[in-house]
Amino acid sequence: MRPDGVPEFAIVGHPNEGKSSVLSTLAEDDSVRISAIPGETVVCQPFPVVVDGREIIRFIDTPGFQHPREILHQLQNLQGTTDDIIGAFRENNADKQEFGQDVELLLPLTRGAGIIYVVDGSRPVRGVDRAEMEILRLTGLPRMAILNSKEDSTDFLDQWKEEFRKTFNVFRVFNAHRATYAERIALLEALKHIDQDWQKTLDTVIAAFTSDWAQRNRSSAAIITGMLAECLSYTIVRNISDGADEESIKADMRMRYEKNIRKIESRAHQQIRSLFKHNIFNYDLPAQSILHEDLFSESTWKFLGLTRNQQIAAAGLGGAGIAAALDAATLGASFGVFAALGGIAGAGWAAWSSKDLARTRILGMPLGGRELQIGPVRNIQFLYILLDRSLIYYSHIINWAHGRRDYDAGRSKRDRDSARVGYTAQWNSGARDACSAFFKEATGGESSGGTDAERQLKQILVDQLQAISNSEHE
Ligand SMILES: Nc1nc2c(ncn2[C@@H]2O[C@H](COP(=O)(O)OP(=O)(O)OP(=O)(O)O)[C@@H](O)[C@H]2O)c(=O)[nH]1
Ligand SMILES: [Mg+2]
């Protein structure tokens, strides 16, 4: 622990094992330099974690060990001659160029930093690893080992665990590319046990992490409800003169209408992305994600939002007779029912209206032609689709480990064609009532800010977001 009371952890290990990746994920910092070429990190660099303007924990990125056997040998010789063998080693080798990185990486340990030792658990234990672990043991500092497997192989995990037992009182499997929020918290919980003196401070760190996360979820819920209100109430109005080509004007209005709604949605998603500190890299979503489909595509409307029966109920059609009739009418073509209910295929989800301008006068002159309006949204299914897309986006964002710089294809188990993929189909009738009330307000020209319906929907979202955070990703 540092004199300033901020717990400090040095992330150390062999070159190219994933030290910087682990740090990037733990500190939620995508500015950390990561590379497939060993020797990317050459100097120690602190990465503070700041919550509410206060630094609560600090991780130090360090270069990898270059000469672990030689360091160990020197440290063993220094034992008994001084209390500060690390300091003495650094002094003795300060001007030896080949030890430059070794001297550098040991610096935070002279300040009493806790140690997080990172190894790639998908390869076997070697002699140099044992030398490194022995060096760390000789420092006498609180330490934890992390198995970060770069490949899927688990053949060597037991070997590593056995080795760790000799030198570390705490070790964890932690995947820098796939760790979720829940796994980050679990790692911090484990870190508590490296030293009794650190327990209280780390409890404070965990509490700060958790409440910061809850705050981000509340902000996300507000962003989503705001986006919904904006999209649902959105309208475009245009005056058309007598004899104008109404069909092409309508097509043009529809295009602009959809484009602007896409923009409102995408802006909200980007806001969520930066809330979760993904600032630099614009990762691509997994190849099979339904989010690759356009908001207005048939697949989107088929796989997200309310189930067919829920839609029938929401449309007020009710009754087994109607359901059966629809079934018969749409046999073999499940999409048909969405059209029947004013779904995307019928393009009836947005209201068209027109007003005769013949009697409207400006400065005493009668106006000819008509006023055409598209919007607000008419089909409540659209609300659920926007909700599902936001929730799926949120789930990807929070599970994008910051240390991961690309998506490995084919990871997801979620099979888009075998099941519905949205969240809202699971919502109970209380939640759906809140959605209906919110929809009515937003599309009825009433303000949806600060109303009971808005507050209720926000709370439902906060609970849903927390549930997604606590669940295992795909
Ligand atoms: N698939 C996979 N690759 C990983 C993981 N962790 C690290 N890598 C990759 O391994 C390489 C090295 O990662 P770094 O985090 O830069 O490793 P480092 O230990 O900091 O390396 P130096 O700074 O060079 O000592 C990069 O190409 C990473 O993308 C992981 O959990 N899964
Ligand atoms: Mg590095």
PDB file of C-alpha atoms in Angstrom, residues 182-380:
ATOM      1  CA  ALA A 182     -18.921 -10.156 -12.431  1.00  0.00           C
ATOM      2  CA  GLU A 183     -15.528 -11.800 -12.981  1.00  0.00           C
ATOM      3  CA  ARG A 184     -13.698  -8.527 -12.413  1.00  0.00           C
ATOM      4  CA  ILE A 185     -15.463  -8.107  -9.086  1.00  0.00           C
ATOM      5  CA  ALA A 186     -14.694 -11.730  -8.203  1.00  0.00           C
ATOM      6  CA  LEU A 187     -11.013 -11.108  -8.904  1.00  0.00           C
ATOM      7  CA  LEU A 188     -10.994  -8.095  -6.583  1.00  0.00           C
ATOM      8  CA  GLU A 189     -12.740 -10.178  -3.927  1.00  0.00           C
ATOM      9  CA  ALA A 190      -9.959 -12.761  -4.232  1.00  0.00           C
ATOM     10  CA  LEU A 191      -7.335 -10.035  -4.078  1.00  0.00           C
ATOM     11  CA  LYS A 192      -8.646  -9.191  -0.588  1.00  0.00           C
ATOM     12  CA  HIS A 193      -7.166 -12.381   0.722  1.00  0.00           C
ATOM     13  CA  ILE A 194      -3.582 -11.703  -0.269  1.00  0.00           C
ATOM     14  CA  ASP A 195      -3.010  -9.790   2.935  1.00  0.00           C
ATOM     15  CA  GLN A 196      -5.153  -9.077   5.974  1.00  0.00           C
ATOM     16  CA  ASP A 197      -3.977  -5.473   6.132  1.00  0.00           C
ATOM     17  CA  TRP A 198      -5.343  -4.832   2.672  1.00  0.00           C
ATOM     18  CA  GLN A 199      -8.763  -6.284   3.307  1.00  0.00           C
ATOM     19  CA  LYS A 200     -10.508  -3.141   4.511  1.00  0.00           C
ATOM     20  CA  THR A 201      -9.121  -0.949   1.750  1.00  0.00           C
ATOM     21  CA  LEU A 202     -10.082  -3.466  -0.908  1.00  0.00           C
ATOM     22  CA  ASP A 203     -13.594  -3.690   0.551  1.00  0.00           C
ATOM     23  CA  THR A 204     -13.864   0.052  -0.037  1.00  0.00           C
ATOM     24  CA  VAL A 205     -12.580  -0.403  -3.594  1.00  0.00           C
ATOM     25  CA  ILE A 206     -15.152  -3.110  -4.319  1.00  0.00           C
ATOM     26  CA  ALA A 207     -17.946  -0.973  -2.827  1.00  0.00           C
ATOM     27  CA  ALA A 208     -16.865   1.956  -5.022  1.00  0.00           C
ATOM     28  CA  PHE A 209     -16.753  -0.278  -8.135  1.00  0.00           C
ATOM     29  CA  THR A 210     -20.207  -1.668  -7.398  1.00  0.00           C
ATOM     30  CA  SER A 211     -21.885   1.655  -6.766  1.00  0.00           C
ATOM     31  CA  ASP A 212     -20.206   3.165  -9.820  1.00  0.00           C
ATOM     32  CA  TRP A 213     -21.620   0.300 -11.878  1.00  0.00           C
ATOM     33  CA  ALA A 214     -25.100   0.844 -10.457  1.00  0.00           C
ATOM     34  CA  GLN A 215     -24.814   4.517 -11.372  1.00  0.00           C
ATOM     35  CA  ARG A 216     -23.837   3.602 -14.946  1.00  0.00           C
ATOM     36  CA  ASN A 217     -26.889   1.352 -15.137  1.00  0.00           C
ATOM     37  CA  ARG A 218     -29.144   4.190 -13.988  1.00  0.00           C
ATOM     38  CA  SER A 219     -27.599   6.455 -16.614  1.00  0.00           C
ATOM     39  CA  SER A 220     -28.048   3.785 -19.289  1.00  0.00           C
ATOM     40  CA  ALA A 221     -31.709   3.385 -18.317  1.00  0.00           C
ATOM     41  CA  ALA A 222     -32.187   7.151 -18.648  1.00  0.00           C
ATOM     42  CA  ILE A 223     -30.458   7.169 -22.051  1.00  0.00           C
ATOM     43  CA  ILE A 224     -32.696   4.330 -23.275  1.00  0.00           C
ATOM     44  CA  THR A 225     -35.972   5.858 -22.085  1.00  0.00           C
ATOM     45  CA  GLY A 226     -34.966   9.225 -23.544  1.00  0.00           C
ATOM     46  CA  MET A 227     -34.157   7.581 -26.877  1.00  0.00           C
ATOM     47  CA  LEU A 228     -37.479   5.711 -26.861  1.00  0.00           C
ATOM     48  CA  ALA A 229     -39.480   8.876 -26.226  1.00  0.00           C
ATOM     49  CA  GLU A 230     -37.638  10.642 -29.029  1.00  0.00           C
ATOM     50  CA  CYS A 231     -38.038   7.851 -31.580  1.00  0.00           C
ATOM     51  CA  LEU A 232     -41.668   7.098 -30.777  1.00  0.00           C
ATOM     52  CA  SER A 233     -42.816  10.696 -30.972  1.00  0.00           C
ATOM     53  CA  TYR A 234     -40.714  11.624 -33.983  1.00  0.00           C
ATOM     54  CA  THR A 235     -42.608  13.150 -36.920  1.00  0.00           C
ATOM     55  CA  ILE A 236     -41.807  14.742 -40.266  1.00  0.00           C
ATOM     56  CA  VAL A 237     -44.246  17.191 -41.845  1.00  0.00           C
ATOM     57  CA  ARG A 238     -44.170  18.369 -45.423  1.00  0.00           C
ATOM     58  CA  ASN A 239     -46.418  20.577 -47.542  1.00  0.00           C
ATOM     59  CA  ILE A 240     -47.181  19.293 -50.998  1.00  0.00           C
ATOM     60  CA  SER A 241     -48.715  21.285 -53.757  1.00  0.00           C
ATOM     61  CA  ASP A 242     -51.614  20.128 -55.878  1.00  0.00           C
ATOM     62  CA  GLY A 243     -50.491  17.814 -58.623  1.00  0.00           C
ATOM     63  CA  ALA A 244     -47.182  16.872 -56.981  1.00  0.00           C
ATOM     64  CA  ASP A 245     -46.011  13.274 -57.207  1.00  0.00           C
ATOM     65  CA  GLU A 246     -47.318  12.169 -53.841  1.00  0.00           C
ATOM     66  CA  GLU A 247     -45.937   8.664 -54.012  1.00  0.00           C
ATOM     67  CA  SER A 248     -42.363   9.738 -54.543  1.00  0.00           C
ATOM     68  CA  ILE A 249     -42.678  12.439 -51.874  1.00  0.00           C
ATOM     69  CA  LYS A 250     -43.984   9.850 -49.451  1.00  0.00           C
ATOM     70  CA  ALA A 251     -41.139   7.487 -50.265  1.00  0.00           C
ATOM     71  CA  ASP A 252     -38.663  10.281 -49.685  1.00  0.00           C
ATOM     72  CA  MET A 253     -40.281  11.232 -46.367  1.00  0.00           C
ATOM     73  CA  ARG A 254     -40.276   7.647 -45.231  1.00  0.00           C
ATOM     74  CA  MET A 255     -36.585   7.335 -46.054  1.00  0.00           C
ATOM     75  CA  ARG A 256     -35.724  10.467 -44.087  1.00  0.00           C
ATOM     76  CA  TYR A 257     -37.938   9.356 -41.220  1.00  0.00           C
ATOM     77  CA  GLU A 258     -36.215   5.977 -40.922  1.00  0.00           C
ATOM     78  CA  LYS A 259     -32.783   7.522 -41.308  1.00  0.00           C
ATOM     79  CA  ASN A 260     -33.364   9.969 -38.472  1.00  0.00           C
ATOM     80  CA  ILE A 261     -34.749   7.304 -36.179  1.00  0.00           C
ATOM     81  CA  ARG A 262     -31.681   5.168 -36.869  1.00  0.00           C
ATOM     82  CA  LYS A 263     -29.562   8.181 -35.969  1.00  0.00           C
ATOM     83  CA  ILE A 264     -31.378   8.767 -32.662  1.00  0.00           C
ATOM     84  CA  GLU A 265     -30.957   5.109 -31.779  1.00  0.00           C
ATOM     85  CA  SER A 266     -27.310   4.968 -32.734  1.00  0.00           C
ATOM     86  CA  ARG A 267     -26.525   8.131 -30.754  1.00  0.00           C
ATOM     87  CA  ALA A 268     -28.005   6.509 -27.628  1.00  0.00           C
ATOM     88  CA  HIS A 269     -25.934   3.373 -28.183  1.00  0.00           C
ATOM     89  CA  GLN A 270     -22.765   5.433 -28.521  1.00  0.00           C
ATOM     90  CA  GLN A 271     -23.582   7.204 -25.259  1.00  0.00           C
ATOM     91  CA  ILE A 272     -23.881   3.840 -23.524  1.00  0.00           C
ATOM     92  CA  ARG A 273     -20.591   2.767 -25.076  1.00  0.00           C
ATOM     93  CA  SER A 274     -18.723   5.740 -23.630  1.00  0.00           C
ATOM     94  CA  LEU A 275     -20.375   5.311 -20.218  1.00  0.00           C
ATOM     95  CA  PHE A 276     -18.620   1.958 -20.109  1.00  0.00           C
ATOM     96  CA  LYS A 277     -15.326   3.548 -21.100  1.00  0.00           C
ATOM     97  CA  HIS A 278     -14.909   2.118 -24.563  1.00  0.00           C
ATOM     98  CA  ASN A 279     -13.370   5.220 -25.976  1.00  0.00           C
ATOM     99  CA  ILE A 280     -10.713   4.272 -28.461  1.00  0.00           C
ATOM    100  CA  PHE A 281     -11.423   1.098 -30.338  1.00  0.00           C
ATOM    101  CA  ASN A 282     -14.522   0.681 -32.389  1.00  0.00           C
ATOM    102  CA  TYR A 283     -14.935  -3.039 -32.036  1.00  0.00           C
ATOM    103  CA  ASP A 284     -17.188  -4.850 -34.358  1.00  0.00           C
ATOM    104  CA  LEU A 285     -20.075  -6.764 -32.872  1.00  0.00           C
ATOM    105  CA  PRO A 286     -19.913 -10.557 -33.160  1.00  0.00           C
ATOM    106  CA  ALA A 287     -20.585 -11.615 -36.753  1.00  0.00           C
ATOM    107  CA  GLN A 288     -23.826 -13.402 -35.905  1.00  0.00           C
ATOM    108  CA  SER A 289     -25.323 -10.594 -33.829  1.00  0.00           C
ATOM    109  CA  ILE A 290     -28.864  -9.624 -34.734  1.00  0.00           C
ATOM    110  CA  LEU A 291     -27.709  -6.033 -34.324  1.00  0.00           C
ATOM    111  CA  HIS A 292     -26.069  -6.289 -37.738  1.00  0.00           C
ATOM    112  CA  GLU A 293     -29.572  -6.334 -39.148  1.00  0.00           C
ATOM    113  CA  ASP A 294     -31.110  -2.996 -39.913  1.00  0.00           C
ATOM    114  CA  LEU A 295     -33.596  -1.632 -37.379  1.00  0.00           C
ATOM    115  CA  PHE A 296     -36.303  -1.874 -40.031  1.00  0.00           C
ATOM    116  CA  SER A 297     -35.398  -5.254 -41.457  1.00  0.00           C
ATOM    117  CA  GLU A 298     -37.733  -8.201 -41.438  1.00  0.00           C
ATOM    118  CA  SER A 299     -35.344 -10.312 -39.326  1.00  0.00           C
ATOM    119  CA  THR A 300     -35.148  -7.664 -36.641  1.00  0.00           C
ATOM    120  CA  TRP A 301     -38.909  -7.533 -36.356  1.00  0.00           C
ATOM    121  CA  LYS A 302     -39.175 -11.274 -36.429  1.00  0.00           C
ATOM    122  CA  PHE A 303     -36.634 -12.046 -33.730  1.00  0.00           C
ATOM    123  CA  LEU A 304     -36.979  -9.132 -31.346  1.00  0.00           C
ATOM    124  CA  GLY A 305     -39.800  -7.555 -29.417  1.00  0.00           C
ATOM    125  CA  LEU A 306     -42.969  -9.234 -28.292  1.00  0.00           C
ATOM    126  CA  THR A 307     -43.775 -12.812 -29.141  1.00  0.00           C
ATOM    127  CA  ARG A 308     -46.623 -13.413 -31.536  1.00  0.00           C
ATOM    128  CA  ASN A 309     -49.128 -14.117 -28.814  1.00  0.00           C
ATOM    129  CA  GLN A 310     -48.011 -11.125 -26.828  1.00  0.00           C
ATOM    130  CA  GLN A 311     -48.482  -8.999 -29.925  1.00  0.00           C
ATOM    131  CA  ILE A 312     -51.959 -10.299 -30.497  1.00  0.00           C
ATOM    132  CA  ALA A 313     -52.784  -9.386 -26.917  1.00  0.00           C
ATOM    133  CA  ALA A 314     -51.131  -5.980 -27.225  1.00  0.00           C
ATOM    134  CA  ALA A 315     -53.014  -5.221 -30.423  1.00  0.00           C
ATOM    135  CA  GLY A 316     -56.213  -5.871 -28.530  1.00  0.00           C
ATOM    136  CA  LEU A 317     -57.206  -8.625 -30.917  1.00  0.00           C
ATOM    137  CA  GLY A 318     -57.407 -11.158 -28.102  1.00  0.00           C
ATOM    138  CA  GLY A 319     -59.350 -14.361 -28.139  1.00  0.00           C
ATOM    139  CA  ALA A 320     -58.353 -17.821 -29.227  1.00  0.00           C
ATOM    140  CA  GLY A 321     -60.413 -17.469 -32.398  1.00  0.00           C
ATOM    141  CA  ILE A 322     -58.273 -14.650 -33.725  1.00  0.00           C
ATOM    142  CA  ALA A 323     -55.073 -16.458 -32.837  1.00  0.00           C
ATOM    143  CA  ALA A 324     -56.263 -19.541 -34.647  1.00  0.00           C
ATOM    144  CA  ALA A 325     -57.335 -17.530 -37.676  1.00  0.00           C
ATOM    145  CA  LEU A 326     -53.966 -15.859 -37.830  1.00  0.00           C
ATOM    146  CA  ASP A 327     -52.250 -19.189 -37.480  1.00  0.00           C
ATOM    147  CA  ALA A 328     -54.195 -20.577 -40.374  1.00  0.00           C
ATOM    148  CA  ALA A 329     -53.561 -17.497 -42.479  1.00  0.00           C
ATOM    149  CA  THR A 330     -49.872 -17.482 -41.851  1.00  0.00           C
ATOM    150  CA  LEU A 331     -49.158 -21.165 -41.779  1.00  0.00           C
ATOM    151  CA  GLY A 332     -45.546 -21.756 -42.732  1.00  0.00           C
ATOM    152  CA  ALA A 333     -44.844 -18.062 -42.938  1.00  0.00           C
ATOM    153  CA  SER A 334     -44.493 -16.846 -39.394  1.00  0.00           C
ATOM    154  CA  PHE A 335     -43.733 -13.361 -40.589  1.00  0.00           C
ATOM    155  CA  GLY A 336     -47.181 -12.967 -42.015  1.00  0.00           C
ATOM    156  CA  VAL A 337     -48.675 -12.362 -38.639  1.00  0.00           C
ATOM    157  CA  PHE A 338     -46.468  -9.345 -38.098  1.00  0.00           C
ATOM    158  CA  ALA A 339     -47.823  -7.875 -41.285  1.00  0.00           C
ATOM    159  CA  ALA A 340     -51.330  -8.710 -40.176  1.00  0.00           C
ATOM    160  CA  LEU A 341     -50.700  -6.795 -36.978  1.00  0.00           C
ATOM    161  CA  GLY A 342     -49.293  -3.797 -38.764  1.00  0.00           C
ATOM    162  CA  GLY A 343     -45.705  -5.012 -38.532  1.00  0.00           C
ATOM    163  CA  ILE A 344     -42.796  -3.937 -40.640  1.00  0.00           C
ATOM    164  CA  ALA A 345     -43.835  -5.782 -43.767  1.00  0.00           C
ATOM    165  CA  GLY A 346     -47.022  -3.801 -43.936  1.00  0.00           C
ATOM    166  CA  ALA A 347     -45.011  -0.676 -43.192  1.00  0.00           C
ATOM    167  CA  GLY A 348     -47.927   0.259 -40.991  1.00  0.00           C
ATOM    168  CA  TRP A 349     -45.918   0.809 -37.850  1.00  0.00           C
ATOM    169  CA  ALA A 350     -45.688   4.568 -38.435  1.00  0.00           C
ATOM    170  CA  ALA A 351     -48.778   6.701 -38.824  1.00  0.00           C
ATOM    171  CA  TRP A 352     -49.407   8.715 -41.960  1.00  0.00           C
ATOM    172  CA  SER A 353     -51.772  11.644 -41.793  1.00  0.00           C
ATOM    173  CA  SER A 354     -52.644  14.459 -44.115  1.00  0.00           C
ATOM    174  CA  LYS A 355     -54.384  17.759 -43.778  1.00  0.00           C
ATOM    175  CA  ASP A 356     -55.987  19.787 -46.509  1.00  0.00           C
ATOM    176  CA  LEU A 357     -54.372  23.209 -46.679  1.00  0.00           C
ATOM    177  CA  ALA A 358     -56.951  24.769 -49.015  1.00  0.00           C
ATOM    178  CA  ARG A 359     -58.593  26.743 -46.292  1.00  0.00           C
ATOM    179  CA  THR A 360     -55.450  27.643 -44.414  1.00  0.00           C
ATOM    180  CA  ARG A 361     -54.418  31.220 -45.051  1.00  0.00           C
ATOM    181  CA  ILE A 362     -51.132  32.964 -44.610  1.00  0.00           C
ATOM    182  CA  LEU A 363     -51.310  36.777 -44.761  1.00  0.00           C
ATOM    183  CA  GLY A 364     -54.762  36.448 -46.238  1.00  0.00           C
ATOM    184  CA  MET A 365     -53.608  34.274 -49.148  1.00  0.00           C
ATOM    185  CA  PRO A 366     -55.140  30.791 -49.299  1.00  0.00           C
ATOM    186  CA  LEU A 367     -52.582  27.991 -49.396  1.00  0.00           C
ATOM    187  CA  GLY A 368     -53.114  25.225 -51.863  1.00  0.00           C
ATOM    188  CA  GLY A 369     -52.115  21.608 -51.548  1.00  0.00           C
ATOM    189  CA  ARG A 370     -51.876  19.414 -48.543  1.00  0.00           C
ATOM    190  CA  GLU A 371     -49.766  18.827 -45.485  1.00  0.00           C
ATOM    191  CA  LEU A 372     -48.396  15.319 -45.109  1.00  0.00           C
ATOM    192  CA  GLN A 373     -47.133  13.944 -41.843  1.00  0.00           C
ATOM    193  CA  ILE A 374     -45.316  10.737 -41.019  1.00  0.00           C
ATOM    194  CA  GLY A 375     -45.071   9.637 -37.409  1.00  0.00           C
ATOM    195  CA  PRO A 376     -45.519   9.209 -34.530  1.00  0.00           C
ATOM    196  CA  VAL A 377     -45.068   5.452 -34.230  1.00  0.00           C
ATOM    197  CA  ARG A 378     -48.322   3.523 -34.211  1.00  0.00           C
ATOM    198  CA  ASN A 379     -47.256  -0.033 -33.421  1.00  0.00           C
ATOM    199  CA  ILE A 380     -46.094  -0.747 -29.874  1.00  0.00           C
TER     200      ILE A 380
END
